[in-house]
PDB file of C-alpha atoms in Angstrom:
ATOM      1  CA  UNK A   1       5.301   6.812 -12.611  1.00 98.00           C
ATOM      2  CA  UNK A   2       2.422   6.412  -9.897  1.00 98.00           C
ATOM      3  CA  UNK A   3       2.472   2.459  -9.079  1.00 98.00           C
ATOM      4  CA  UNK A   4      -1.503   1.987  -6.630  1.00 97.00           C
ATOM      5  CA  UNK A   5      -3.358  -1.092  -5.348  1.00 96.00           C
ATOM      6  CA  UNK A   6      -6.553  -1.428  -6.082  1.00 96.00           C
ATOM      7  CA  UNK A   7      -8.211  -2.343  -2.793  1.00 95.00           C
ATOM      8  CA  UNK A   8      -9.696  -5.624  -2.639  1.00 92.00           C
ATOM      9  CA  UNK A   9     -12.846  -4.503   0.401  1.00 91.00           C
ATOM     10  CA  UNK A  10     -16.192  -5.185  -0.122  1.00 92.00           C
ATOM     11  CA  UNK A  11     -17.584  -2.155  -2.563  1.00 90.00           C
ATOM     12  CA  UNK A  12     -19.543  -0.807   0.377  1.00 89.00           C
ATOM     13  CA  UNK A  13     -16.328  -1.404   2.589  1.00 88.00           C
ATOM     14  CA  UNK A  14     -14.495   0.802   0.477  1.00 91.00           C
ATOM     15  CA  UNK A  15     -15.151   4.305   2.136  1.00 91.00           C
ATOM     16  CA  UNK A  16     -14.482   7.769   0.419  1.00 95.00           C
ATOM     17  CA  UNK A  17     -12.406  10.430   3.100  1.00 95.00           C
ATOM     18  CA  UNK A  18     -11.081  13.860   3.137  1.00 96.00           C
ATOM     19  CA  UNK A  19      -7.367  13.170   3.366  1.00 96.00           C
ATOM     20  CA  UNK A  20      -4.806  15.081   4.682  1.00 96.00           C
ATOM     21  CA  UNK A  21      -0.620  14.589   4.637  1.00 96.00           C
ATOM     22  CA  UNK A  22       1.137  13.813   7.277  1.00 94.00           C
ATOM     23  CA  UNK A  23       2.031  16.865   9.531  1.00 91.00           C
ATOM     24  CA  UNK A  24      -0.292  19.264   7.653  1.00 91.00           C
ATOM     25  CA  UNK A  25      -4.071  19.741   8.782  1.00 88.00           C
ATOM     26  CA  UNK A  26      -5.319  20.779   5.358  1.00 92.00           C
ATOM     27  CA  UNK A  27      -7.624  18.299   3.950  1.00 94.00           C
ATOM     28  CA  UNK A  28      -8.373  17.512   0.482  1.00 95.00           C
ATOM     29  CA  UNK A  29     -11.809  19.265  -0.363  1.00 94.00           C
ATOM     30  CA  UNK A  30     -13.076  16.304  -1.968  1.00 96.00           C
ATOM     31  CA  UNK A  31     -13.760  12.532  -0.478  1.00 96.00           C
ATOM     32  CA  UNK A  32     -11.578   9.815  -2.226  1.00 97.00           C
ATOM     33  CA  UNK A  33     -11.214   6.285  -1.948  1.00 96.00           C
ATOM     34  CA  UNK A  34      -7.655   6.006  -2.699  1.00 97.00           C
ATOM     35  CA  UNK A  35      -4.672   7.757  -0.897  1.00 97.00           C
ATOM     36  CA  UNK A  36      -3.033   7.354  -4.288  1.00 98.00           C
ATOM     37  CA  UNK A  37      -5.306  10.414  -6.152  1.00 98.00           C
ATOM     38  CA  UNK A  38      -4.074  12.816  -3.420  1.00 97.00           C
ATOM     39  CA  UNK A  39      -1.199  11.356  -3.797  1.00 98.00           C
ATOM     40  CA  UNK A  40      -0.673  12.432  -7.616  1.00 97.00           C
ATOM     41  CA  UNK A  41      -2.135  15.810  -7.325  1.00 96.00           C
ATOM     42  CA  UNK A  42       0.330  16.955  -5.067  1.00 96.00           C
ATOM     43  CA  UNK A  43       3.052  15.588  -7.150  1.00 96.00           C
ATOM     44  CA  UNK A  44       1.975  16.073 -10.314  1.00 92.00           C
ATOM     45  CA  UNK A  45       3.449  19.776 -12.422  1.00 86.00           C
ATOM     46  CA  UNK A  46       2.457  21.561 -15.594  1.00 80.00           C
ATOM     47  CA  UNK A  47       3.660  19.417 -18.550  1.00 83.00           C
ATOM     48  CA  UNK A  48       4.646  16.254 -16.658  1.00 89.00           C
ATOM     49  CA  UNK A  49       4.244  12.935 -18.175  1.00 92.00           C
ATOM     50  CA  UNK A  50       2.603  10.611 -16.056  1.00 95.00           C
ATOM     51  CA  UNK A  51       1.944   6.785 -16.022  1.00 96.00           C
ATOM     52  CA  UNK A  52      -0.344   5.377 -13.937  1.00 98.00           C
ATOM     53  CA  UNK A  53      -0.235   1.819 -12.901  1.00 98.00           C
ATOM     54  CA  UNK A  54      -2.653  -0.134 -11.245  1.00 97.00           C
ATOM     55  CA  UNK A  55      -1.549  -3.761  -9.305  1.00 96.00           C
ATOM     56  CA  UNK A  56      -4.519  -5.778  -9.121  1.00 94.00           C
ATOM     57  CA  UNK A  57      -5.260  -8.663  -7.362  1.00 89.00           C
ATOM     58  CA  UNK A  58      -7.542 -11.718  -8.968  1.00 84.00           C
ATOM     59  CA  UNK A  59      -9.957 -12.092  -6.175  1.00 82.00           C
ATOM     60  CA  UNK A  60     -12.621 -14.855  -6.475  1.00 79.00           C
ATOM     61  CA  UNK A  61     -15.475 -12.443  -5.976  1.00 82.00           C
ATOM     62  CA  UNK A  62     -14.503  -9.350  -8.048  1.00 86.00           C
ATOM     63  CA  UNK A  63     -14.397  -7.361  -5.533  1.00 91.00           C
ATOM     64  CA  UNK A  64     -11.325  -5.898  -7.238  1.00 92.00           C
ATOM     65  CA  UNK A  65     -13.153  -5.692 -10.436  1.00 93.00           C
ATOM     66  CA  UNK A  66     -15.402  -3.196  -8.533  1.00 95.00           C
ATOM     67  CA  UNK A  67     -13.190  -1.178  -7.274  1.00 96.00           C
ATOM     68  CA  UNK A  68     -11.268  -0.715  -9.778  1.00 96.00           C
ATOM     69  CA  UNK A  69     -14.321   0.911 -11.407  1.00 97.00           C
ATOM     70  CA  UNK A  70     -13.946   3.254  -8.785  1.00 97.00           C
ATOM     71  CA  UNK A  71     -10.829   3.846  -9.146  1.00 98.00           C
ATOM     72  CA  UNK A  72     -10.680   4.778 -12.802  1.00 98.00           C
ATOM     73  CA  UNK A  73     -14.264   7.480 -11.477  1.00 98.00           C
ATOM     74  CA  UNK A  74     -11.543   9.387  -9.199  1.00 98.00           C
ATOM     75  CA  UNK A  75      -8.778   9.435 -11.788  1.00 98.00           C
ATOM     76  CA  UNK A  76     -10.936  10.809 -14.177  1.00 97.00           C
ATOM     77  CA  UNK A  77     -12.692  13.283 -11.727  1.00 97.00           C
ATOM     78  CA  UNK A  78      -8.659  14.101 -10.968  1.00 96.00           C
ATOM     79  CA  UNK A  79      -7.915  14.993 -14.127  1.00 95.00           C
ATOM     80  CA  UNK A  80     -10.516  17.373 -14.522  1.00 94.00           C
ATOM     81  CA  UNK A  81      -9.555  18.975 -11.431  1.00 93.00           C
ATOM     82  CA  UNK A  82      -6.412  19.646 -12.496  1.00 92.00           C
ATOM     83  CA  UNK A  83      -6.329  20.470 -16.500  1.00 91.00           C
ATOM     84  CA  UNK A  84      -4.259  16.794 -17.900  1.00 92.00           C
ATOM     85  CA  UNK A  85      -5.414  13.953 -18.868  1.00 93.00           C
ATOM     86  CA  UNK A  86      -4.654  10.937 -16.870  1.00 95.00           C
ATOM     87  CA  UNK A  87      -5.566   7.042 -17.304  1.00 95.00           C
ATOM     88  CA  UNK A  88      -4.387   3.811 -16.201  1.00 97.00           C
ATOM     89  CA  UNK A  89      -1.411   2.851 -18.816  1.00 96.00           C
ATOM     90  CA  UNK A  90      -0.815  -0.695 -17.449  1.00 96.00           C
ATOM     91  CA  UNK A  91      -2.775  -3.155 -15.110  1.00 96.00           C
ATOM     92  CA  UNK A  92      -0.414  -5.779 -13.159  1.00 95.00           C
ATOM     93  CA  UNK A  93      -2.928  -8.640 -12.446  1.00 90.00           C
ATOM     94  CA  UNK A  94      -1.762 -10.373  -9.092  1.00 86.00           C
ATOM     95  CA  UNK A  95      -3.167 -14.011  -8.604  1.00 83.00           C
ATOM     96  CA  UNK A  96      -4.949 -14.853  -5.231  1.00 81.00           C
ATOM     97  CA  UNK A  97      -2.107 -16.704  -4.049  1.00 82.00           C
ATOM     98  CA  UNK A  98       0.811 -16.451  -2.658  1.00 81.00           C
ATOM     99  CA  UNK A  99       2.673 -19.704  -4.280  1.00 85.00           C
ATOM    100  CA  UNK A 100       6.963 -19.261  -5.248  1.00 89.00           C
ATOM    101  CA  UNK A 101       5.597 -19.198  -8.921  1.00 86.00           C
ATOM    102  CA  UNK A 102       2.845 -15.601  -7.756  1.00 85.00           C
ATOM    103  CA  UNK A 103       5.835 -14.420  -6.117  1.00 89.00           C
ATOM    104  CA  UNK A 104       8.222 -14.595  -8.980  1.00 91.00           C
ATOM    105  CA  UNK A 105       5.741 -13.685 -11.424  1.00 90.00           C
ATOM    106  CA  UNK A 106       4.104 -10.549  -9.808  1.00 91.00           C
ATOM    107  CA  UNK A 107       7.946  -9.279  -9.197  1.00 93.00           C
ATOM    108  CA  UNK A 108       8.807  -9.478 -12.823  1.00 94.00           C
ATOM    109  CA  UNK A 109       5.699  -8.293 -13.696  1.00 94.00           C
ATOM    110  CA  UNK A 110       6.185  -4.863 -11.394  1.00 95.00           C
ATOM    111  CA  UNK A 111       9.995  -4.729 -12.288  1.00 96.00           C
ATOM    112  CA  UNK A 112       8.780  -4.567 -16.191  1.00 96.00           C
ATOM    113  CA  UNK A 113       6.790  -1.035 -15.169  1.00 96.00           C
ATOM    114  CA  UNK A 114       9.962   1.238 -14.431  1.00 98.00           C
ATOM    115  CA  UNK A 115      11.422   3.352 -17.155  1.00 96.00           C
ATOM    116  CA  UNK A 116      14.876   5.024 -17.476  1.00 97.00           C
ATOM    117  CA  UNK A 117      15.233   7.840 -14.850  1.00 97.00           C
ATOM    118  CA  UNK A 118      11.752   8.192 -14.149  1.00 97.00           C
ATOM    119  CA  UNK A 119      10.487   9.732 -10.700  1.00 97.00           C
ATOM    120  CA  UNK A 120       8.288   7.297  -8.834  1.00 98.00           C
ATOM    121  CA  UNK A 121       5.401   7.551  -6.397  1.00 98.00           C
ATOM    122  CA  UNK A 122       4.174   4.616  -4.584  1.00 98.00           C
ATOM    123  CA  UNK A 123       0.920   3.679  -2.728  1.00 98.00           C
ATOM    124  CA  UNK A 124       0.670   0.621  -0.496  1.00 96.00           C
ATOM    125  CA  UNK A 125      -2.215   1.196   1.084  1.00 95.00           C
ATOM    126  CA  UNK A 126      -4.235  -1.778  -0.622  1.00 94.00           C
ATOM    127  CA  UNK A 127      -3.950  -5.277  -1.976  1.00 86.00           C
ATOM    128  CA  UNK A 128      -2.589  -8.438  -0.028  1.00 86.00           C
ATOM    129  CA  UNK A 129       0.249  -7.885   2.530  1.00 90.00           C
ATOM    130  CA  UNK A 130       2.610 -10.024   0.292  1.00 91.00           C
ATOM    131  CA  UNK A 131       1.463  -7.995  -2.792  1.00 92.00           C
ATOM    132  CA  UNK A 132       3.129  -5.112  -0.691  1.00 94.00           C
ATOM    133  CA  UNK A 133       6.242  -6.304   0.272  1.00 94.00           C
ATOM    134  CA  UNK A 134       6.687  -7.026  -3.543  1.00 94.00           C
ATOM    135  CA  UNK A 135       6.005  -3.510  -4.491  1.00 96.00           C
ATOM    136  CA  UNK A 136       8.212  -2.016  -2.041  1.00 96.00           C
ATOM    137  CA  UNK A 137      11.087  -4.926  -3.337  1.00 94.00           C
ATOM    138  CA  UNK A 138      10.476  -3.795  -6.731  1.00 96.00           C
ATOM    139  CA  UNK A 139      11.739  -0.291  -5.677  1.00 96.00           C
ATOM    140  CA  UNK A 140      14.999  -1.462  -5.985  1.00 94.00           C
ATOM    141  CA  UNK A 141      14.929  -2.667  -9.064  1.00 95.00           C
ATOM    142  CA  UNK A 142      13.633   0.524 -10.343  1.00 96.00           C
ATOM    143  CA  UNK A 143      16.338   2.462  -8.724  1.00 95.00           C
ATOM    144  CA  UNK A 144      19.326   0.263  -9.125  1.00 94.00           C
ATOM    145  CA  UNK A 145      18.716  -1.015 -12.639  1.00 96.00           C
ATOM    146  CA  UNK A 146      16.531   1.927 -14.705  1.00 97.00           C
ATOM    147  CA  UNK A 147      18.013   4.846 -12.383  1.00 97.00           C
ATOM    148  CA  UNK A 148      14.640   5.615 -10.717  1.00 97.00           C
ATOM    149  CA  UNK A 149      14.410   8.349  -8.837  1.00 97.00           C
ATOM    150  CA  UNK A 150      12.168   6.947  -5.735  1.00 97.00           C
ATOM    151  CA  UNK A 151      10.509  10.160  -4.340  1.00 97.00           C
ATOM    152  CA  UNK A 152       7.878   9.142  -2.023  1.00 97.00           C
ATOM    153  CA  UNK A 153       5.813   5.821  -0.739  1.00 97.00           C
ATOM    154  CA  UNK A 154       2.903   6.831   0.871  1.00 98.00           C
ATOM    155  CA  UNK A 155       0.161   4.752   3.537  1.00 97.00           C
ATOM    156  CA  UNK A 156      -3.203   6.043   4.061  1.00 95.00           C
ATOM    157  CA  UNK A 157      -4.532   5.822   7.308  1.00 92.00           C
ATOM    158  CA  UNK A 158      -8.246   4.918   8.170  1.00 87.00           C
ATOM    159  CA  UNK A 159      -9.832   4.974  11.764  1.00 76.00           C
ATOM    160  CA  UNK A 160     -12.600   2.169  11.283  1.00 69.00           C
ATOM    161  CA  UNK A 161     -13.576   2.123  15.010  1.00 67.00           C
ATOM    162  CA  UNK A 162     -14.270   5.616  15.326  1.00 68.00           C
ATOM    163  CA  UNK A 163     -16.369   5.890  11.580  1.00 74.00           C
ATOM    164  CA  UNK A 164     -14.817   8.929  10.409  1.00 81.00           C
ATOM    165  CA  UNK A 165     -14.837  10.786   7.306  1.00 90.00           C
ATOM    166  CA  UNK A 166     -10.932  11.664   7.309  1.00 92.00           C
ATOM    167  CA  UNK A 167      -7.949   9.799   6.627  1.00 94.00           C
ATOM    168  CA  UNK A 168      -4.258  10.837   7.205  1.00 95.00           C
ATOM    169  CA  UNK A 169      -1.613  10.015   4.700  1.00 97.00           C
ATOM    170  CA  UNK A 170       2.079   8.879   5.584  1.00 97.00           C
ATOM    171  CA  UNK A 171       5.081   8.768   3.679  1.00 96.00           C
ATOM    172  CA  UNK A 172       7.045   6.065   4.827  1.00 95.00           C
ATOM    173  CA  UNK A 173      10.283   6.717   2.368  1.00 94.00           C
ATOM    174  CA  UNK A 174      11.802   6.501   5.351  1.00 90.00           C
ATOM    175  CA  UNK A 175      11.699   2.910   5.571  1.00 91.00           C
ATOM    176  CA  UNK A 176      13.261   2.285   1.607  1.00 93.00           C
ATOM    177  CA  UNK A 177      16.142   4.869   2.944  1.00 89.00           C
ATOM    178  CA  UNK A 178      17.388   3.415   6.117  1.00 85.00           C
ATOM    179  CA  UNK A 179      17.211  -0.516   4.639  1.00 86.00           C
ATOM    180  CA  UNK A 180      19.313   1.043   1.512  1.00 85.00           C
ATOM    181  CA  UNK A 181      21.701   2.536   4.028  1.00 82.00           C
ATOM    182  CA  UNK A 182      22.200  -0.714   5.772  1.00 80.00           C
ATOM    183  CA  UNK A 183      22.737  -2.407   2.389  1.00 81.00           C
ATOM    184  CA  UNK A 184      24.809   0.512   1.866  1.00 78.00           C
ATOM    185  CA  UNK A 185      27.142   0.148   4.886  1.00 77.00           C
ATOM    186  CA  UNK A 186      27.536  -3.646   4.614  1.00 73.00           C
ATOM    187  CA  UNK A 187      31.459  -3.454   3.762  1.00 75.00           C
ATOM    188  CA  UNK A 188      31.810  -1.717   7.156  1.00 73.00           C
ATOM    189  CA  UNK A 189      32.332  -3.957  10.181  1.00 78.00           C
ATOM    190  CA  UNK A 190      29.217  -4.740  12.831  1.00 74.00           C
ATOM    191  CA  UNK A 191      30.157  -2.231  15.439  1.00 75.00           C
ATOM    192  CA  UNK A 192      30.470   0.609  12.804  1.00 76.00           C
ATOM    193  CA  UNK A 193      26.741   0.016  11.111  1.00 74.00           C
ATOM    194  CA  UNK A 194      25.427  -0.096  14.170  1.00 78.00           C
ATOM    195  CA  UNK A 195      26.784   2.905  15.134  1.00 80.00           C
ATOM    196  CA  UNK A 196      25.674   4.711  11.933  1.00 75.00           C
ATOM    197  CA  UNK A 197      22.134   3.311  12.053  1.00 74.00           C
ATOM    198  CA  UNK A 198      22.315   5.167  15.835  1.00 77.00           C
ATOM    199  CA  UNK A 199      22.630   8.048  13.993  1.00 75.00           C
ATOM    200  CA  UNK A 200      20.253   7.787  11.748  1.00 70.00           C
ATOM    201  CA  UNK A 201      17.449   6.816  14.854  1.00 73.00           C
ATOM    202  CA  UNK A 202      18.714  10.302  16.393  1.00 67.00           C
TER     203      UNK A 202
END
């Protein structure tokens, strides 16, 4: 399952880059708009299933509407690249809010996407901040509750100032793993997590 927001920029804000992973210098060899198509190449193997789901935010101008468009261009352009078919399975509309009745809503709404033991890619790059903390919450959902196997959650990284034509790519999995150990560890006393988190920072 590869869960992407659909970046809510201006169209002509929304710039296509050469990405590249974090701590590898090879670039994609094609521009993209969203960290997220890199993001399923590299994951995706010969007979795989995929579902690809798209969190959208209901933006008074349509901006999202827009690029969305774009969005479905590079998946399409991705699949030929690569020999399988891929489209957008399910579309999580997000309201332009961020109101106790969005926030309950949009959770349910991303919790309902997870299936039984399914591997799961995230990108977090778009959509509002609050529409981000919600995806990354939903992660535990899809672990704890359909057995998810959570195997990366990626940020792509875009230098405005300097009007490049790259962008760099981070996993930050890192994150998910070190607030699950603390959940993790909460039977121990105070002294002891914080002594395990210390060895976790290294």
């Amino acid at each position: 399952i590869f869960i992407t927001s659909i970046s809510m920029l201006p169209i002509d804000k929304l710039t296509p880059l050469y990405y590249s992973f974090e701590g590898s210098e090879q670039k994609t060899d094609y521009k993209t708009c969203y960290p997220s198509i890199p993001m399923i190449e590299k994951n995706m193997r010969s007979g795989d299933e995929a579902e690809v789901i798209a969190v959208m935010t209901d933006d008074d101008n349509d901006r999202t509407r827009e690029n969305y468009k774009v969005f479905l261009k590079e998946l399409e352009a991705l699949s030929l690249r690569i020999g399988t078919p891929l489209s957008v399975s399910k579309t999580v509309k997000v309201p332009h809010n961020e109101d106790k009745a969005k926030l309950v809503s949009l959770l349910r709404e991303l919790c309902s996407v997870y299936e039984e033991a399914a591997e799961v890619y995230m990108d977090l790059t778009y959509g509002t901040k609050v529409t981000s903390i919600e995806m990354f919450s939903s992660l535990v959902f899809g672990a704890k509750v359909k057995n998810c196997n959570i195997r990366s959650i990626v940020y792509g990284k875009f230098n405005h100032a300097e009007n490049s034509s790259e962008g760099k790519i981070y996993d930050i999995r890192a994150l998910y793993d070190i607030v699950n150990l603390i959940y993790a560890a909460d039977h121990l006393p105070e002294n002891k997590i914080e002594e395990l988190l210390g060895q976790f920072w290294g």
